[in-house]
PDB file of C-alpha atoms in Angstrom:
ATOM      1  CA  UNK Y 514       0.000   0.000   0.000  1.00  0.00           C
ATOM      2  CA  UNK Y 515       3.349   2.554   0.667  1.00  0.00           C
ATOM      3  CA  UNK Y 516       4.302   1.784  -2.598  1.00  0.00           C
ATOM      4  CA  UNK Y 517       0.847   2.464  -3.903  1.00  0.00           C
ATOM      5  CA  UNK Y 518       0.649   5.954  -2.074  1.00  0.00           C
ATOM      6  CA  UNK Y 519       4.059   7.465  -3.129  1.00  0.00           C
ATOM      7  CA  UNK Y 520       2.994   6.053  -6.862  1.00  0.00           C
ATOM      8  CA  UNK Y 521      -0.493   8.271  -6.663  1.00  0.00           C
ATOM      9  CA  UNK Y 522       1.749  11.057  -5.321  1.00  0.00           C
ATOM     10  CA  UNK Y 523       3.765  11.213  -8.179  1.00  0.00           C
ATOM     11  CA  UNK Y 524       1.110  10.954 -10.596  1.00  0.00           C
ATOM     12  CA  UNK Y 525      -0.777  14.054  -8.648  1.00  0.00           C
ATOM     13  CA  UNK Y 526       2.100  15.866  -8.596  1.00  0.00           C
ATOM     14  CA  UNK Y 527       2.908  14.993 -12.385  1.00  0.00           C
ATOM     15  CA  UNK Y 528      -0.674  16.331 -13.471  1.00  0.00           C
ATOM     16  CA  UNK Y 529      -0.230  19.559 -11.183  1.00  0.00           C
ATOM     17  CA  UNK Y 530       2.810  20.944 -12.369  1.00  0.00           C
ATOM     18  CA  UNK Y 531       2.428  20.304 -16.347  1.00  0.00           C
ATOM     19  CA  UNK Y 532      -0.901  22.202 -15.438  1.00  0.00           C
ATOM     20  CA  UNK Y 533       1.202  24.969 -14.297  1.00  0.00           C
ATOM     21  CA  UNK Y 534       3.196  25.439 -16.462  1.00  0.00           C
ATOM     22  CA  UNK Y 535       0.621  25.841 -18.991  1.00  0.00           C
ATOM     23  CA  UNK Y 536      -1.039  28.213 -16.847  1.00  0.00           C
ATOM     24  CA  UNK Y 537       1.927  30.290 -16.612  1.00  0.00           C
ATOM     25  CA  UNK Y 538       2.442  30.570 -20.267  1.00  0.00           C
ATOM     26  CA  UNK Y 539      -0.843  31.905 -20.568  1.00  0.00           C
ATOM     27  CA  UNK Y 540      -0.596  34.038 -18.251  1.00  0.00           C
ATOM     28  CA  UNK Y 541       1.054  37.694 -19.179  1.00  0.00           C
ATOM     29  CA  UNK Y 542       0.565  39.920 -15.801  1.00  0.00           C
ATOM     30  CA  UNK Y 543       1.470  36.404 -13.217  1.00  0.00           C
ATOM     31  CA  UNK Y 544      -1.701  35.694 -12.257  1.00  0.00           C
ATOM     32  CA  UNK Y 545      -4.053  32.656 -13.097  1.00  0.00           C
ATOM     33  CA  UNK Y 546      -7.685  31.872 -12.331  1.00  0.00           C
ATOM     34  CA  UNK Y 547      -9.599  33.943  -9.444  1.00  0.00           C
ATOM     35  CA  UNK Y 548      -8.518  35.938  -7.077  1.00  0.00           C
ATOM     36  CA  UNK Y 549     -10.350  33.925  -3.220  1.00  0.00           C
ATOM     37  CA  UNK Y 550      -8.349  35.994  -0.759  1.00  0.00           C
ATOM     38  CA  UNK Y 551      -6.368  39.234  -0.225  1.00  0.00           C
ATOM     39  CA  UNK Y 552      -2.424  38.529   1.205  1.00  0.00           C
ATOM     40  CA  UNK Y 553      -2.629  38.397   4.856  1.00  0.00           C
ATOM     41  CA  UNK Y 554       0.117  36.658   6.335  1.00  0.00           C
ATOM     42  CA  UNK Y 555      -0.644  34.654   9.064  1.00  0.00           C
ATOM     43  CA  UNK Y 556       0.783  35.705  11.945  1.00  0.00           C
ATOM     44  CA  UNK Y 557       2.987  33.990  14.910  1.00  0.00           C
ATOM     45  CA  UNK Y 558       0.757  33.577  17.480  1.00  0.00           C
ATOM     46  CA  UNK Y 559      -2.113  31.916  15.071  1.00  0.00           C
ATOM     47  CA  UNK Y 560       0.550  29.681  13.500  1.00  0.00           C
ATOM     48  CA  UNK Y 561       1.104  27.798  16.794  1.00  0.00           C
ATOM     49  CA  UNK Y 562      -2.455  26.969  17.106  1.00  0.00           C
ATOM     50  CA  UNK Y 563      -3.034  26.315  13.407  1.00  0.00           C
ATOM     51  CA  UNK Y 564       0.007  23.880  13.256  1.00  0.00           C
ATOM     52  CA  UNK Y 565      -1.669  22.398  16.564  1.00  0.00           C
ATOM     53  CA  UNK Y 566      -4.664  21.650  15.101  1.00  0.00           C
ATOM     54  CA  UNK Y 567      -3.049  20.471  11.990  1.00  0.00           C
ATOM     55  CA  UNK Y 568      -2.007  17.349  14.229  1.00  0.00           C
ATOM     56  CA  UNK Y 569       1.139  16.865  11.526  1.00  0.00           C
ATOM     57  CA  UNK Y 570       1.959  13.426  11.174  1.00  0.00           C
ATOM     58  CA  UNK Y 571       5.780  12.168   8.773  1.00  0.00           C
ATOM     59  CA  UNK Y 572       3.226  11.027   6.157  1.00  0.00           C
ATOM     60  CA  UNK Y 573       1.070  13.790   5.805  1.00  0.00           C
ATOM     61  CA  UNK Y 574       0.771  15.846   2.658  1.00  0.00           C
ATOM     62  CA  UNK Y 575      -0.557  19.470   3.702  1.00  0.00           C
ATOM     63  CA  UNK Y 576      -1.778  22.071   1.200  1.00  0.00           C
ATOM     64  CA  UNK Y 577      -1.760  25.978   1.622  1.00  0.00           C
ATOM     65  CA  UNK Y 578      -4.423  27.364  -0.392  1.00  0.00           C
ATOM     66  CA  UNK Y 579      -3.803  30.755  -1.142  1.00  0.00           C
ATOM     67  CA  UNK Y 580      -0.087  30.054   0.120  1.00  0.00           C
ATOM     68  CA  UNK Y 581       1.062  34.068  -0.255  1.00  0.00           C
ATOM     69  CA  UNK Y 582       4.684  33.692   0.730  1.00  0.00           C
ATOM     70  CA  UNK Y 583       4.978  30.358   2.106  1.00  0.00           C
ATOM     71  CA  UNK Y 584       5.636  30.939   5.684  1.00  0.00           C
ATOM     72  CA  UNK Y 585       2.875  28.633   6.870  1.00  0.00           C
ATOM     73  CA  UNK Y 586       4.296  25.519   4.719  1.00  0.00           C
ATOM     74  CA  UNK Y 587       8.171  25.877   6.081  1.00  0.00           C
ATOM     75  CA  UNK Y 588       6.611  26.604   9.704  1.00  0.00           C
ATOM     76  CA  UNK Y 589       4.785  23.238   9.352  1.00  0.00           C
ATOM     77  CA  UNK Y 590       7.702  21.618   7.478  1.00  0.00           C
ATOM     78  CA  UNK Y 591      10.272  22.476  10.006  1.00  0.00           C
ATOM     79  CA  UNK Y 592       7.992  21.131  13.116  1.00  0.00           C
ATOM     80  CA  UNK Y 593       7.534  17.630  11.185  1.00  0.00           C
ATOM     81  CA  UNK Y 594      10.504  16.551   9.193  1.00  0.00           C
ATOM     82  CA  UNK Y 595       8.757  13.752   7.588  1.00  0.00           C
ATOM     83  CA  UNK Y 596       5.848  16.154   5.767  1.00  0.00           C
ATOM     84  CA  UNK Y 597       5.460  17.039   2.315  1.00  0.00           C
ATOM     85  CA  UNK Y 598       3.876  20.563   2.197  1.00  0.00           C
ATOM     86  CA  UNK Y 599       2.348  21.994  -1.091  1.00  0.00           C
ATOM     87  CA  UNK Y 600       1.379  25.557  -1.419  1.00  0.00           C
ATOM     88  CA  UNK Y 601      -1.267  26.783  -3.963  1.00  0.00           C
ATOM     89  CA  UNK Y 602      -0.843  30.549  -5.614  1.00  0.00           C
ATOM     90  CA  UNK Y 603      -2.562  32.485  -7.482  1.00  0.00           C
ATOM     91  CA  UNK Y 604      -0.137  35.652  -7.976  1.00  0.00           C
ATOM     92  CA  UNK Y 605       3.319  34.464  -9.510  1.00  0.00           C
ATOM     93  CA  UNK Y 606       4.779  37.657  -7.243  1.00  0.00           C
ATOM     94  CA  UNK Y 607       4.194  35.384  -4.337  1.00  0.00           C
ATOM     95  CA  UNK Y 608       4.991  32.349  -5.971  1.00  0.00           C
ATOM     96  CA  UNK Y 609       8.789  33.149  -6.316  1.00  0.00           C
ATOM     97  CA  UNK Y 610       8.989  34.685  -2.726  1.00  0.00           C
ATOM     98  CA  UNK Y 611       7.550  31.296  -1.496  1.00  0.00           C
ATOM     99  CA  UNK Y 612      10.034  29.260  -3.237  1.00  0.00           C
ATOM    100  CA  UNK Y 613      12.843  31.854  -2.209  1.00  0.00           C
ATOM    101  CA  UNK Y 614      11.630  31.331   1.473  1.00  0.00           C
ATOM    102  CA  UNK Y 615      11.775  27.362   0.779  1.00  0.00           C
ATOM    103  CA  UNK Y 616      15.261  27.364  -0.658  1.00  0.00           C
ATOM    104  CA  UNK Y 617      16.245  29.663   2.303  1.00  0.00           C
ATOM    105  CA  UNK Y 618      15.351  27.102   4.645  1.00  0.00           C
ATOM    106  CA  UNK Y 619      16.703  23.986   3.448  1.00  0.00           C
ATOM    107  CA  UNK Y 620      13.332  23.099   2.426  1.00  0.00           C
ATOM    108  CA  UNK Y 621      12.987  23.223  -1.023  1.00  0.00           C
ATOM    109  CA  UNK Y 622      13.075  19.182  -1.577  1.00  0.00           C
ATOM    110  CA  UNK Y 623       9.556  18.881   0.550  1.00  0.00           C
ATOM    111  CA  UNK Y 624       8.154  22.145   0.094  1.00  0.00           C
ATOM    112  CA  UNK Y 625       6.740  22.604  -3.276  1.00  0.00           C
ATOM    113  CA  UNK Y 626       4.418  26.135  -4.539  1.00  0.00           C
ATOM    114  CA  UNK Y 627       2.288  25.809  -7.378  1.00  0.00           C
ATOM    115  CA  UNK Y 628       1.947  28.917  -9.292  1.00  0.00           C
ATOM    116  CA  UNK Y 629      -1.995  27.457 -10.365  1.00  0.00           C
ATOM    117  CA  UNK Y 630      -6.012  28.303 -10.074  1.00  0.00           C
ATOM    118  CA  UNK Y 631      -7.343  27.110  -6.770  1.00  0.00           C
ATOM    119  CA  UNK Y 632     -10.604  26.017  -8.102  1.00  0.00           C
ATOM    120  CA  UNK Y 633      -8.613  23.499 -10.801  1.00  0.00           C
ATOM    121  CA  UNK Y 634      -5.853  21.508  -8.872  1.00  0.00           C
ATOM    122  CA  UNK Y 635      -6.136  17.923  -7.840  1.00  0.00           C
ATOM    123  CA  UNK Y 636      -6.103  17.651  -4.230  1.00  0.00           C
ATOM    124  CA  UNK Y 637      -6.483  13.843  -4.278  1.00  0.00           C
ATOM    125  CA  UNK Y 638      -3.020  13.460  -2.383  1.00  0.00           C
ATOM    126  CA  UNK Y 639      -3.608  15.921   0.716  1.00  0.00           C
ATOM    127  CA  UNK Y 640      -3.900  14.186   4.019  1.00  0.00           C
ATOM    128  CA  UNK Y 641      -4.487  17.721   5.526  1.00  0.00           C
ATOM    129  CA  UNK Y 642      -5.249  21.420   4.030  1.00  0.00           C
ATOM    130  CA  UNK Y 643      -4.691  24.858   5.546  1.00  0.00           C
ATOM    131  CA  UNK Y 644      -6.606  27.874   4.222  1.00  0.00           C
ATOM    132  CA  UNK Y 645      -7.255  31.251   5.375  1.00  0.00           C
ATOM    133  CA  UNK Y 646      -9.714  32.708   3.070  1.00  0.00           C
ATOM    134  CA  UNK Y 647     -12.864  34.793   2.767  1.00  0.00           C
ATOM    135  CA  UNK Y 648     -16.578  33.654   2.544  1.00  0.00           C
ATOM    136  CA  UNK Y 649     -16.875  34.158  -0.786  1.00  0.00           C
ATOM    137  CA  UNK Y 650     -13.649  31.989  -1.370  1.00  0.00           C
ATOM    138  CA  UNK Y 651     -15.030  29.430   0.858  1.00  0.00           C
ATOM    139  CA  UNK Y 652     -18.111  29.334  -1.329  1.00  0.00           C
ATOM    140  CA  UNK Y 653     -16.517  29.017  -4.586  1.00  0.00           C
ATOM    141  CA  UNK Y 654     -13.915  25.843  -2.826  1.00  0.00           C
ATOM    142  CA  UNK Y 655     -17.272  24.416  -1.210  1.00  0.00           C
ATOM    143  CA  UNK Y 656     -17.882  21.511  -3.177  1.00  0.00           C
ATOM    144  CA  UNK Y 657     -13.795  20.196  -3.662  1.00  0.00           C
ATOM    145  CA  UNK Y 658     -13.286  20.939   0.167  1.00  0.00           C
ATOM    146  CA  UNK Y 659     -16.649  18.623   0.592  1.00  0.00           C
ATOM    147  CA  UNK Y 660     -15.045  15.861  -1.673  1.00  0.00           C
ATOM    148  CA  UNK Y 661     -11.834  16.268   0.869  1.00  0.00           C
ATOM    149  CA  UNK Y 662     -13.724  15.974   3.901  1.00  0.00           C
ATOM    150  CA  UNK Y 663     -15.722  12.992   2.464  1.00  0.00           C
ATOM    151  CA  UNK Y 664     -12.203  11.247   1.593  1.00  0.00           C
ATOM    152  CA  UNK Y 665     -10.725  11.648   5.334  1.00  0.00           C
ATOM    153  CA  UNK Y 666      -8.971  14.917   4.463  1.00  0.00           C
ATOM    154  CA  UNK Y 667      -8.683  17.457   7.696  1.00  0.00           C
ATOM    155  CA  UNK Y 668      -8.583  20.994   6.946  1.00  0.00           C
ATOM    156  CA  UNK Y 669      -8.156  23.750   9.561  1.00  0.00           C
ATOM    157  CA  UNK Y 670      -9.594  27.849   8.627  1.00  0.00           C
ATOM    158  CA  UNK Y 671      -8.171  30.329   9.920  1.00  0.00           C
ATOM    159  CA  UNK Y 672     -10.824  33.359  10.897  1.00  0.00           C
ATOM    160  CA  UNK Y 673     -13.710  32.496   8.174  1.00  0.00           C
ATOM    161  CA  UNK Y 674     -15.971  29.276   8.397  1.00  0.00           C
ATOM    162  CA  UNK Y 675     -16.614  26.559   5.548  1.00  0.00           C
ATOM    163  CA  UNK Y 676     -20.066  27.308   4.501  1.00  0.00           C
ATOM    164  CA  UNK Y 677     -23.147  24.988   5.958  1.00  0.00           C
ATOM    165  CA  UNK Y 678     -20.472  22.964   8.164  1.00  0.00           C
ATOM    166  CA  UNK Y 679     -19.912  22.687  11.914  1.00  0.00           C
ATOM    167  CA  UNK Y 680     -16.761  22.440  12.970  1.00  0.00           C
ATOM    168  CA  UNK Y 681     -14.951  19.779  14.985  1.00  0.00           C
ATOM    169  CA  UNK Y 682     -13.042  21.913  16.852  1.00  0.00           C
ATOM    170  CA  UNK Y 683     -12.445  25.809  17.466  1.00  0.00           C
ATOM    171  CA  UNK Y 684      -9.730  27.545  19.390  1.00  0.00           C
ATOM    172  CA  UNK Y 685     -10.200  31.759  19.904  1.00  0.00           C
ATOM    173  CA  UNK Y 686      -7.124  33.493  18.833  1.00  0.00           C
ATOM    174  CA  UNK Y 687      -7.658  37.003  19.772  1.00  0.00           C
ATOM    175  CA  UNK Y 688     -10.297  38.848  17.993  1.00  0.00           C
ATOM    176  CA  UNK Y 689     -10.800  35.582  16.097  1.00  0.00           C
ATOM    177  CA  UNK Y 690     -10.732  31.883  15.769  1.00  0.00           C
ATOM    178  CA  UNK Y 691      -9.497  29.088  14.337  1.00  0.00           C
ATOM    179  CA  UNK Y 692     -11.351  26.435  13.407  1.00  0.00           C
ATOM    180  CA  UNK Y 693     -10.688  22.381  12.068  1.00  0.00           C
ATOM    181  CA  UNK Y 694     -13.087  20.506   9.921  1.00  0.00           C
ATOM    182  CA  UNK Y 695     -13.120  16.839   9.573  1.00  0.00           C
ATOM    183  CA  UNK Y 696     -15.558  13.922   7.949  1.00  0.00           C
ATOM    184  CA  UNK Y 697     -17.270  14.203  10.683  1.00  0.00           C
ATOM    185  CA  UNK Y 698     -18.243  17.824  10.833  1.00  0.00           C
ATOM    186  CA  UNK Y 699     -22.317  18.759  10.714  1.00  0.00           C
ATOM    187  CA  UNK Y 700     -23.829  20.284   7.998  1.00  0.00           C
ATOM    188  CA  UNK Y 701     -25.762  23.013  10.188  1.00  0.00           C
ATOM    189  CA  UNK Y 702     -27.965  26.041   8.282  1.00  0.00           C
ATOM    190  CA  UNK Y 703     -29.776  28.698  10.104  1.00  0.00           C
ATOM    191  CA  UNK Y 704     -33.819  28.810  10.375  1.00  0.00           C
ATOM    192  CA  UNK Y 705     -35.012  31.740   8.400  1.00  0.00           C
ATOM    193  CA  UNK Y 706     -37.693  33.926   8.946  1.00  0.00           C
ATOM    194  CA  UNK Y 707     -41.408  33.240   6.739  1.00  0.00           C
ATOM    195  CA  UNK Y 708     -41.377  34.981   3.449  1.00  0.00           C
ATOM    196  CA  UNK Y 709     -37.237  35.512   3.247  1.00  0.00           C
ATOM    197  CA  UNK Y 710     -36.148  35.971  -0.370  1.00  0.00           C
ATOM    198  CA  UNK Y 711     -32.611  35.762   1.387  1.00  0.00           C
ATOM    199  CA  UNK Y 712     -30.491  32.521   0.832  1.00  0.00           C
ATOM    200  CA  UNK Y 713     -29.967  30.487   3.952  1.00  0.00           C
ATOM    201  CA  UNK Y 714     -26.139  31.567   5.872  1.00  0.00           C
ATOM    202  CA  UNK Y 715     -24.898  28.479   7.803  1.00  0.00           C
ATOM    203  CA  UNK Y 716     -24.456  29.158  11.426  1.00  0.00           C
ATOM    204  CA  UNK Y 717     -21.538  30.975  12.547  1.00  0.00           C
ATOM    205  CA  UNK Y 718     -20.451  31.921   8.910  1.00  0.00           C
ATOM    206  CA  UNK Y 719     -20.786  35.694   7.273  1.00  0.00           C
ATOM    207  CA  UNK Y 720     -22.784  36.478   4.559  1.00  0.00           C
ATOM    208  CA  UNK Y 721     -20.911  36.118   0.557  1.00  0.00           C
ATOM    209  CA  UNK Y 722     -18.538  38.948   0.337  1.00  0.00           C
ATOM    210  CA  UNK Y 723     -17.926  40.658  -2.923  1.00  0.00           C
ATOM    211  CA  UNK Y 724     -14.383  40.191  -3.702  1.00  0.00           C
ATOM    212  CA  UNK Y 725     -13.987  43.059  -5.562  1.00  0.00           C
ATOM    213  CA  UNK Y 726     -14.340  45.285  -3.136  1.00  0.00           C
ATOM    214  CA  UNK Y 727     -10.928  44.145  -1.705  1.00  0.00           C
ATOM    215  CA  UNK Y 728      -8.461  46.630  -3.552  1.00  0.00           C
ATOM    216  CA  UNK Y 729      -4.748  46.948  -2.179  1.00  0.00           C
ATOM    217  CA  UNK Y 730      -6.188  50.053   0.681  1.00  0.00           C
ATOM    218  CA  UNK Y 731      -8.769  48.055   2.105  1.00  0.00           C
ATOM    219  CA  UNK Y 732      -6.435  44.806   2.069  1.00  0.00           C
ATOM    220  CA  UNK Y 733      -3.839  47.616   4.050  1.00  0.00           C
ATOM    221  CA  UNK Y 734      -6.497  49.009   6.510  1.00  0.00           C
ATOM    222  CA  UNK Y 735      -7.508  45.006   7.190  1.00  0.00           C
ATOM    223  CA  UNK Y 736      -3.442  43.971   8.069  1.00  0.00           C
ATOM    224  CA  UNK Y 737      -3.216  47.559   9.728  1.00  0.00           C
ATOM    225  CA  UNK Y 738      -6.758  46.808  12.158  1.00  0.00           C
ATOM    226  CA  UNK Y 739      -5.125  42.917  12.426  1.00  0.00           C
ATOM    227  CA  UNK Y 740      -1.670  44.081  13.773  1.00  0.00           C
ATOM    228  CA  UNK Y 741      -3.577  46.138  16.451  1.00  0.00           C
ATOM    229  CA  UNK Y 742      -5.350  43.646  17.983  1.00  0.00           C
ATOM    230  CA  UNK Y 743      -2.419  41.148  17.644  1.00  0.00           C
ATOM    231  CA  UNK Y 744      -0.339  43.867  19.674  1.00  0.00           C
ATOM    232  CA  UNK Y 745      -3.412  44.680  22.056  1.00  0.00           C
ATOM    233  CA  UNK Y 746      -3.130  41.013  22.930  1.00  0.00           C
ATOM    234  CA  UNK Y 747       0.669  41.117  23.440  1.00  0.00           C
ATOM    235  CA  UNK Y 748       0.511  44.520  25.427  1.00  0.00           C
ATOM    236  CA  UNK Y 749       2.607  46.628  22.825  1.00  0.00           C
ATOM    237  CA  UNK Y 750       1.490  50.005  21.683  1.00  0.00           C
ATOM    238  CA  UNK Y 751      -0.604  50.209  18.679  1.00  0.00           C
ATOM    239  CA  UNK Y 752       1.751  50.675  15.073  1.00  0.00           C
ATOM    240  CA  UNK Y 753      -0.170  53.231  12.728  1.00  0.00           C
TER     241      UNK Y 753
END
């Protein structure tokens, strides 16, 4: 069956990268397929408790979706030497500062970035996905993070909910949480009131966002509001 495994790896891996590479020659301004999520690094305090919840194992194969620079993937690499840790990206300007982070570290043999569209990779190798990603990304990865779940796949959200689904386990971070789904999680919707017109929002999630409102100052003013509460938690003046 080990043999079996590594064999399906391969092949999944085989399939991803010729895909992006024919992304990337397709793509002039470095970016392919939609844009879920605007770069917010994950910060230290939130790693611990993400990587916790992760419950790495040597065999694992984890996948970043919407990777930005890769510091989640050599975090989780370095604390289990035996994972393989694949990061998904959009924007090829991330891309090349996760693999420069990678090579940094030692850890470019097990850490691999795919410069590729979220909604169009074959996940059928992950043992365990990390995402941190809006509603409205959550609603367009419902149905392939469904299949994951379904095949014994754990994935962990940081901040924003999968859509419909009740999670396993939650751990408050701050101002937010962080929260682990597994085959086992409860689909769980909200009642709504007689006569709604409005589409049923699963419990504890936020309504769709529109992704376009997101420009670069609003992405700024949400890192700028996340490092003050991050510092409010640590005692440390607020940085303007």
């Amino acid at each position: 069956r080990g043999l079996e495994r590594v064999s399906k790896r391969r092949e999944t891996r085989t399939r991803n990268t010729a895909q992006e590479e024919n992304q990337i020659m397709s793509d002039d301004e470095g970016k392919v397929g939609k844009r879920l999520a605007p770069f917010m690094p994950t910060q230290g305090d939130a790693m611990d408790v993400i990587l916790d919840l992760l419950d790495l194992k040597p065999d694992d194969v984890l996948y970043d979706l919407g990777c930005g620079d890769g510091r989640c993937l050599t975090e989780a690499a370095k604390r289990e030497p035996g994972l393989r840790a694949i990061g998904v990206e959009f924007d090829l300007k991330f891309v090349k500062r996760a693999r420069e982070r990678a090579e940094k570290e030692g850890l470019a043999d097990r850490v691999t970035i795919l410069h590729a569209d979220l909604l169009t990779v074959d996940y059928s190798d992950a043992t365990k996905i990390y995402l941190f990603m809006l509603p409205e990304g959550m609603k367009e990865m419902r149905a392939q993070l469904l299949k994951c779940l379904e095949s014994g796949v754990e994935i962990v959200t940081n901040m924003f909910t999968l859509p419909d689904l009740e999670p396993t386990a939650k751990v408050r971070n701050g101002p937010t949480s962080i929260r682990k789904y597994t085959k086992d999680s409860k689909v769980v919707a909200l009642p709504l009131p007689k006569n709604s017109t409005r589409p049923p929002v699963a419990e504890g999630t936020s309504p769709p966002v529109d992704l376009s409102q997101f420009d670069d100052s609003l992405v700024k003013k949400i890192q700028a509001k996340m490092r003050k509460n991050a510092n409010r938690m640590k005692g440390k003046p607020a940085q303007k």
